Coordinates of C-alpha atoms in Angstrom, one line a residue:
X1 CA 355.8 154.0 95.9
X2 CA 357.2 156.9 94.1
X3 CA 358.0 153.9 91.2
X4 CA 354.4 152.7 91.4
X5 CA 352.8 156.2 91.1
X6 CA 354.9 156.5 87.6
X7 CA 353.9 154.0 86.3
X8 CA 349.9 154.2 86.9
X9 CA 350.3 157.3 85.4
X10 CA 352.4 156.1 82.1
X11 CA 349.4 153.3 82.0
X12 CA 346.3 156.1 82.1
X13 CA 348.5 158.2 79.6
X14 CA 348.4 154.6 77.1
X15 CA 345.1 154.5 77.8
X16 CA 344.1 157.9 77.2
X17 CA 345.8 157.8 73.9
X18 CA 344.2 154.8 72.4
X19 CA 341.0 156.3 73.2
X20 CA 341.7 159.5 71.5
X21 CA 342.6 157.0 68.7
X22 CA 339.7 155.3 68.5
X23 CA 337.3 158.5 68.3
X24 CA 339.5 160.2 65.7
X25 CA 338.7 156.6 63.7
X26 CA 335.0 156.9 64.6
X27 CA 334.9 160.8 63.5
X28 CA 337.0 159.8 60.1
X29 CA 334.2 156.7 59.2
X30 CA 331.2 159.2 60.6
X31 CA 332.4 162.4 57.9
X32 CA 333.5 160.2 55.2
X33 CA 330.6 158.3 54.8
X34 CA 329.0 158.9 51.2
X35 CA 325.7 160.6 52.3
X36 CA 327.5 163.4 54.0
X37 CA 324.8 166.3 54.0
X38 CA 324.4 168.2 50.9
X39 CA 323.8 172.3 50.9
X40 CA 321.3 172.8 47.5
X41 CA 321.9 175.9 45.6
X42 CA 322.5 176.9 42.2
X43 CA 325.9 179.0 40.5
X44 CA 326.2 180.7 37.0
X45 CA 329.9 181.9 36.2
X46 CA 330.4 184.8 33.9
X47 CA 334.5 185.3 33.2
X48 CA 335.8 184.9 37.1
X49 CA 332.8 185.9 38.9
X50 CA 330.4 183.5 40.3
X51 CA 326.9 184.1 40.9
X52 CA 324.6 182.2 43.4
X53 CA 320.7 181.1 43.9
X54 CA 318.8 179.2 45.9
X55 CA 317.4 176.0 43.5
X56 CA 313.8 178.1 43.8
X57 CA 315.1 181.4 42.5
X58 CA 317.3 179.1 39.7
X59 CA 313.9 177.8 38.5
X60 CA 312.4 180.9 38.2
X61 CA 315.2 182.5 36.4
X62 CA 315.1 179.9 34.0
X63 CA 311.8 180.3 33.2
X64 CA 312.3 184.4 33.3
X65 CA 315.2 183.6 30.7
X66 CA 313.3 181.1 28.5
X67 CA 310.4 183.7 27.8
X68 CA 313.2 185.8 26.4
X69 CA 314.2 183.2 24.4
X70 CA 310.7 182.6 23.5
X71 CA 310.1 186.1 22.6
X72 CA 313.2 186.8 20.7
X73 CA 314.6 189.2 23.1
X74 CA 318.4 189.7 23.5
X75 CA 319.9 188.6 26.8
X76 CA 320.0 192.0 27.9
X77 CA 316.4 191.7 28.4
X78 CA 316.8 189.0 30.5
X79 CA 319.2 190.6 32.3
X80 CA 316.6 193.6 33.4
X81 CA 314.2 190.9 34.3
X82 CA 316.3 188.8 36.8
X83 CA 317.6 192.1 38.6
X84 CA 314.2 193.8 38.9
X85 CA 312.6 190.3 39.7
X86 CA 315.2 189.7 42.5
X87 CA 314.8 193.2 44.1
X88 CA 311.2 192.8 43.6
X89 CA 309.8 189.3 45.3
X90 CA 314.1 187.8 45.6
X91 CA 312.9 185.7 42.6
X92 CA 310.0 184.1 44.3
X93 CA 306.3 183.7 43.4
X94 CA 304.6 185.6 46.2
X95 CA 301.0 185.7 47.4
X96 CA 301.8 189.3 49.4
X97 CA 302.9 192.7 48.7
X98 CA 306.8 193.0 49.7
X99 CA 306.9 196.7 49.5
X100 CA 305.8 197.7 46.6
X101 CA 302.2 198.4 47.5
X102 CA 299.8 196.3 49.6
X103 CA 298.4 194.9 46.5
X104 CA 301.4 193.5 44.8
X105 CA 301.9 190.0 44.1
X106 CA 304.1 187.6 41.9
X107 CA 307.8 187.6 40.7
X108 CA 307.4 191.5 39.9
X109 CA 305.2 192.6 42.6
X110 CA 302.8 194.1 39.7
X111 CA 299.5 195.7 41.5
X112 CA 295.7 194.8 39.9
X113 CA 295.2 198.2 40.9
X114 CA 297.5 200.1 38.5
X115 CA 296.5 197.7 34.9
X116 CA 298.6 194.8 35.7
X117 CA 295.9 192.2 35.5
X118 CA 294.5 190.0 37.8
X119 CA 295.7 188.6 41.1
X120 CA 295.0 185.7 39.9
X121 CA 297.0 186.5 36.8
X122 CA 299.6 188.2 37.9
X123 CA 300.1 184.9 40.1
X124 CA 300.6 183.1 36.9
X125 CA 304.3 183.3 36.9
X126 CA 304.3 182.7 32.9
X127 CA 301.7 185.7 32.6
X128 CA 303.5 188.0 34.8
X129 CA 306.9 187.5 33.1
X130 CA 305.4 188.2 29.7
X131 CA 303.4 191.4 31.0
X132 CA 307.0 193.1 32.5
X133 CA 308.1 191.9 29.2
X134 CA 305.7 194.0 27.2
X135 CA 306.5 196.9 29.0
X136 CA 310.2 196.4 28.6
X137 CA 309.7 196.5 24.9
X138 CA 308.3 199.6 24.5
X139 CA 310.9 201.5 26.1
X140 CA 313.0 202.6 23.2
X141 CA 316.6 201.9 23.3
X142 CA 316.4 199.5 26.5
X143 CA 319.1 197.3 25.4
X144 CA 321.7 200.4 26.4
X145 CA 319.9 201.9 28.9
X146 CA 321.2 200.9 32.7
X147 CA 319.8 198.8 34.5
X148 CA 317.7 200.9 37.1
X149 CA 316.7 203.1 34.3
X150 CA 315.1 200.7 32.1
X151 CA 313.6 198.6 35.1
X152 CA 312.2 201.9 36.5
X153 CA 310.5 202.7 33.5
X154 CA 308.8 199.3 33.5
X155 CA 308.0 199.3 37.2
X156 CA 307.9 203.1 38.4
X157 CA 309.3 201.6 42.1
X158 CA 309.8 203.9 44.9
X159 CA 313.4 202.8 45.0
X160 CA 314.9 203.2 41.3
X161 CA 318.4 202.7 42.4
X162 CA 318.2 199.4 44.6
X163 CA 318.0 197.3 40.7
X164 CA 321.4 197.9 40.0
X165 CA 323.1 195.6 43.3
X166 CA 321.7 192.7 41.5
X167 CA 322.8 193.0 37.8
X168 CA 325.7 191.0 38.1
X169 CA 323.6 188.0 39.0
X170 CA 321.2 189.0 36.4
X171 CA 324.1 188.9 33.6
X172 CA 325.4 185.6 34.9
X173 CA 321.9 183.6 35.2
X174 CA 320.6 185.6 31.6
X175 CA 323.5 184.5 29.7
X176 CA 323.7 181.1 30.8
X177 CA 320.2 180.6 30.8
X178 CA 319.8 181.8 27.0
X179 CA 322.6 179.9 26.1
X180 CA 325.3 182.3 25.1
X181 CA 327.4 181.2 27.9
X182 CA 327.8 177.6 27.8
X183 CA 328.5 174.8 30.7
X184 CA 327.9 177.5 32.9
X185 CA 325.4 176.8 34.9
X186 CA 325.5 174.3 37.5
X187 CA 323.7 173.1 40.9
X188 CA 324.5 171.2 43.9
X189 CA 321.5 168.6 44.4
X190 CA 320.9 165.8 47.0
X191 CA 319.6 162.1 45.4
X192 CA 316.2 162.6 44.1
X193 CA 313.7 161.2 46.3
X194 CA 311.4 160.1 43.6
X195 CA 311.1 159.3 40.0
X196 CA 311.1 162.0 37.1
X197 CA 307.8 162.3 35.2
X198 CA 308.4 163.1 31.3
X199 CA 305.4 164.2 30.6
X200 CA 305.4 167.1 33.4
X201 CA 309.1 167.7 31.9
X202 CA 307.2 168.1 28.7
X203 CA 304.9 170.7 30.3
X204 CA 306.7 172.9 32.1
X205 CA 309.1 173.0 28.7
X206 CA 306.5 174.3 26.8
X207 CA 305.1 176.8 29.1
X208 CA 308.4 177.8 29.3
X209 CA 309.8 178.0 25.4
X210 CA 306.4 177.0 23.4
X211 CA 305.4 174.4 21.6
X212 CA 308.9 172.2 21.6
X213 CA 309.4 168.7 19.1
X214 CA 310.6 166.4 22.0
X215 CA 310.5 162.6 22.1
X216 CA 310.1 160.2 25.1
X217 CA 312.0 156.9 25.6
X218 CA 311.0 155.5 29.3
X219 CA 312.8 158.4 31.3
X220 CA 314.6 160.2 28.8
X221 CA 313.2 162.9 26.6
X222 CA 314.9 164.3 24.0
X223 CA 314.5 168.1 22.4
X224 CA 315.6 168.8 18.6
X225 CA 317.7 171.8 19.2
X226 CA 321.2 173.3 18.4
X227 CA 323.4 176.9 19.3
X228 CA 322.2 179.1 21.8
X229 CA 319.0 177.4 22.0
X230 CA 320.5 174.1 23.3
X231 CA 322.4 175.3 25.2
X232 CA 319.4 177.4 26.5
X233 CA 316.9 174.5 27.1
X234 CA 320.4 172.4 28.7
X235 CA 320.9 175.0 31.7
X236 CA 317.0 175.3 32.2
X237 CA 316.7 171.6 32.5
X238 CA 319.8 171.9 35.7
X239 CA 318.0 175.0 37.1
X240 CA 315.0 173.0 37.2
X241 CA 316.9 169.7 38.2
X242 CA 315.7 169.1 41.5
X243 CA 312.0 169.9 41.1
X244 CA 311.9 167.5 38.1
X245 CA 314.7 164.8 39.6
X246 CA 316.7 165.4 36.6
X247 CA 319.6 163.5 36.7
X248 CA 321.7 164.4 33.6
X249 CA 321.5 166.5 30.8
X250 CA 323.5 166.1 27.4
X251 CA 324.3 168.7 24.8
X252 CA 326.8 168.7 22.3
X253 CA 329.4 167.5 23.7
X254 CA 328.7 168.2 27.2
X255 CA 327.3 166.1 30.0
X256 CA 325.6 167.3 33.2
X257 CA 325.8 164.8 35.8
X258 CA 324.2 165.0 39.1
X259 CA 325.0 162.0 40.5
X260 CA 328.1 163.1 43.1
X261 CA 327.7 166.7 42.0
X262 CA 329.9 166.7 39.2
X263 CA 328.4 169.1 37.3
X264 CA 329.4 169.6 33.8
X265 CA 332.1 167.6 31.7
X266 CA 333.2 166.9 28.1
X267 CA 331.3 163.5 26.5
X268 CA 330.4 162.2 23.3
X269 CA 327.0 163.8 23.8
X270 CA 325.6 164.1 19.8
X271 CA 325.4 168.5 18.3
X272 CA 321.6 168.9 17.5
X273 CA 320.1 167.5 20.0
X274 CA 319.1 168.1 24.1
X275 CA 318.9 164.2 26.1
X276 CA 317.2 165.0 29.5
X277 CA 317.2 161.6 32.1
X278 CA 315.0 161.4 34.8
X279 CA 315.4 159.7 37.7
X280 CA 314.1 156.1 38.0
X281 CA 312.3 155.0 41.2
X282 CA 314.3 155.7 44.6

């Protein structure tokens, strides 16, 4: 008996065992499968540090960044605008005062009621970025000034000091996003679930930089541009990757690829000239 218990216990030990072996090989197929979930989000690196957005807030940076460019303002202005901007709305379009005064709306939280413009207006991302703008530039010596002092003289917030916690994202995103840091600027995208439309590439590139030279081929569209300026339009065209299922970007050089998230990597990508391909049909 005593021989018989022993060995029904060896067999539900073999047993036990090969079904622990067979789950481990069902858990190994089930998390290395290729469409393993994806977390979406957006990193700029300046020296070691790393900054992080959301894909929303990258978009909006990049268009807060390309006005700059636009305008002929140093990155430092850029920089102003992303740290106000994110302690104002967290880099967000919004249709609802978030603090700053039951009135305020947009990426600044301006108010109709002290000059800003127009709800509507101030709505108008594009619109409200230039009017902060403006006021930025007439604050002599703004380039040197710190952060919550220039911002505060723009915005006249109730909480001057809460600009400065976010200037380290602010350098990151500004100086990728006008170019002076290149291959910086990266984000981790799921497949695009539908095709890429040039022409509303072409469109929100203008609105962003202006009038732009840019040719079409099928689903690529290509921008005459060298220096900072490439480099520039490059990392706005990866901030704005997933609205505009853009699925590589080349730039003297330099390849973005988002296909397996491998970001940016030497090519034979021509100097002079930004290639943006959208994705074909799903």
């Amino acid at each position: 008996m005593a021989l018989a218990r022993r060995v029904r216990r060896a067999l539900t030990v073999l047993v036990a065992l090969a079904l622990v072996g067979v789950g481990v090989y069902i858990a190994a197929v089930v998390f290395n499968r290729s469409d393993t979930p994806v977390v979406e989000g957006c990193t700029a690196l300046l020296g070691d540090a790393k900054q992080s957005l959301a894909t929303d807030q990258a978009a909006n940076a990049s268009l807060i960044s390309a006005i700059a460019v636009r305008r002929g303002l140093p990155p430092r202005a850029a920089t102003i605008a992303l740290a106000t901007a994110m302690q104002e709305s967290k880099l967000r379009n919004i249709n609802y005062g978030d603090g700053a005064g039951p009135d305020s709306r947009g990426l600044f939280q301006q108010r109709p009621s002290q000059g800003w413009g127009t709800e509507a207006q101030i709505m108008d991302a594009v619109y409200s970025t230039n009017a902060f703008y403006d006021g930025l530039v007439k604050i002599p010596g703004y380039e040197t000034l710190p952060i919550t002092d220039a911002a505060q003289k723009v915005q006249r917030s109730g909480f001057p000091q809460a600009y400065a916690q976010h200037e380290d994202m602010g350098r990151a995103f500004a100086s990728a996003l006008t170019g002076n840091s290149q291959a910086s600027l990266t984000c981790t995208l799921r497949k695009p679930d539908a095709p890429g439309d040039p022409k509303t590439l072409r469109s929100e590139l203008t609105a962003a930089y202006g009038a732009t030279e840019a040719s079409t081929a099928g689903r690529s569209v290509s921008i005459p541009a060298d220096g900072t300026r490439a480099w520039s339009i490059a990392q706005w065209a990866v901030a704005n990757a997933k609205e505009l299922a853009v699925v590589r970007v080349d730039v003297a050089g330099h390849s973005w690829i988002r296909d397996g998230n491998r970001g940016w990597t030497e090519s034979s990508a021509p100097g002079g000239v930004v290639t943006i391909q959208l994705a074909e049909a799903p």
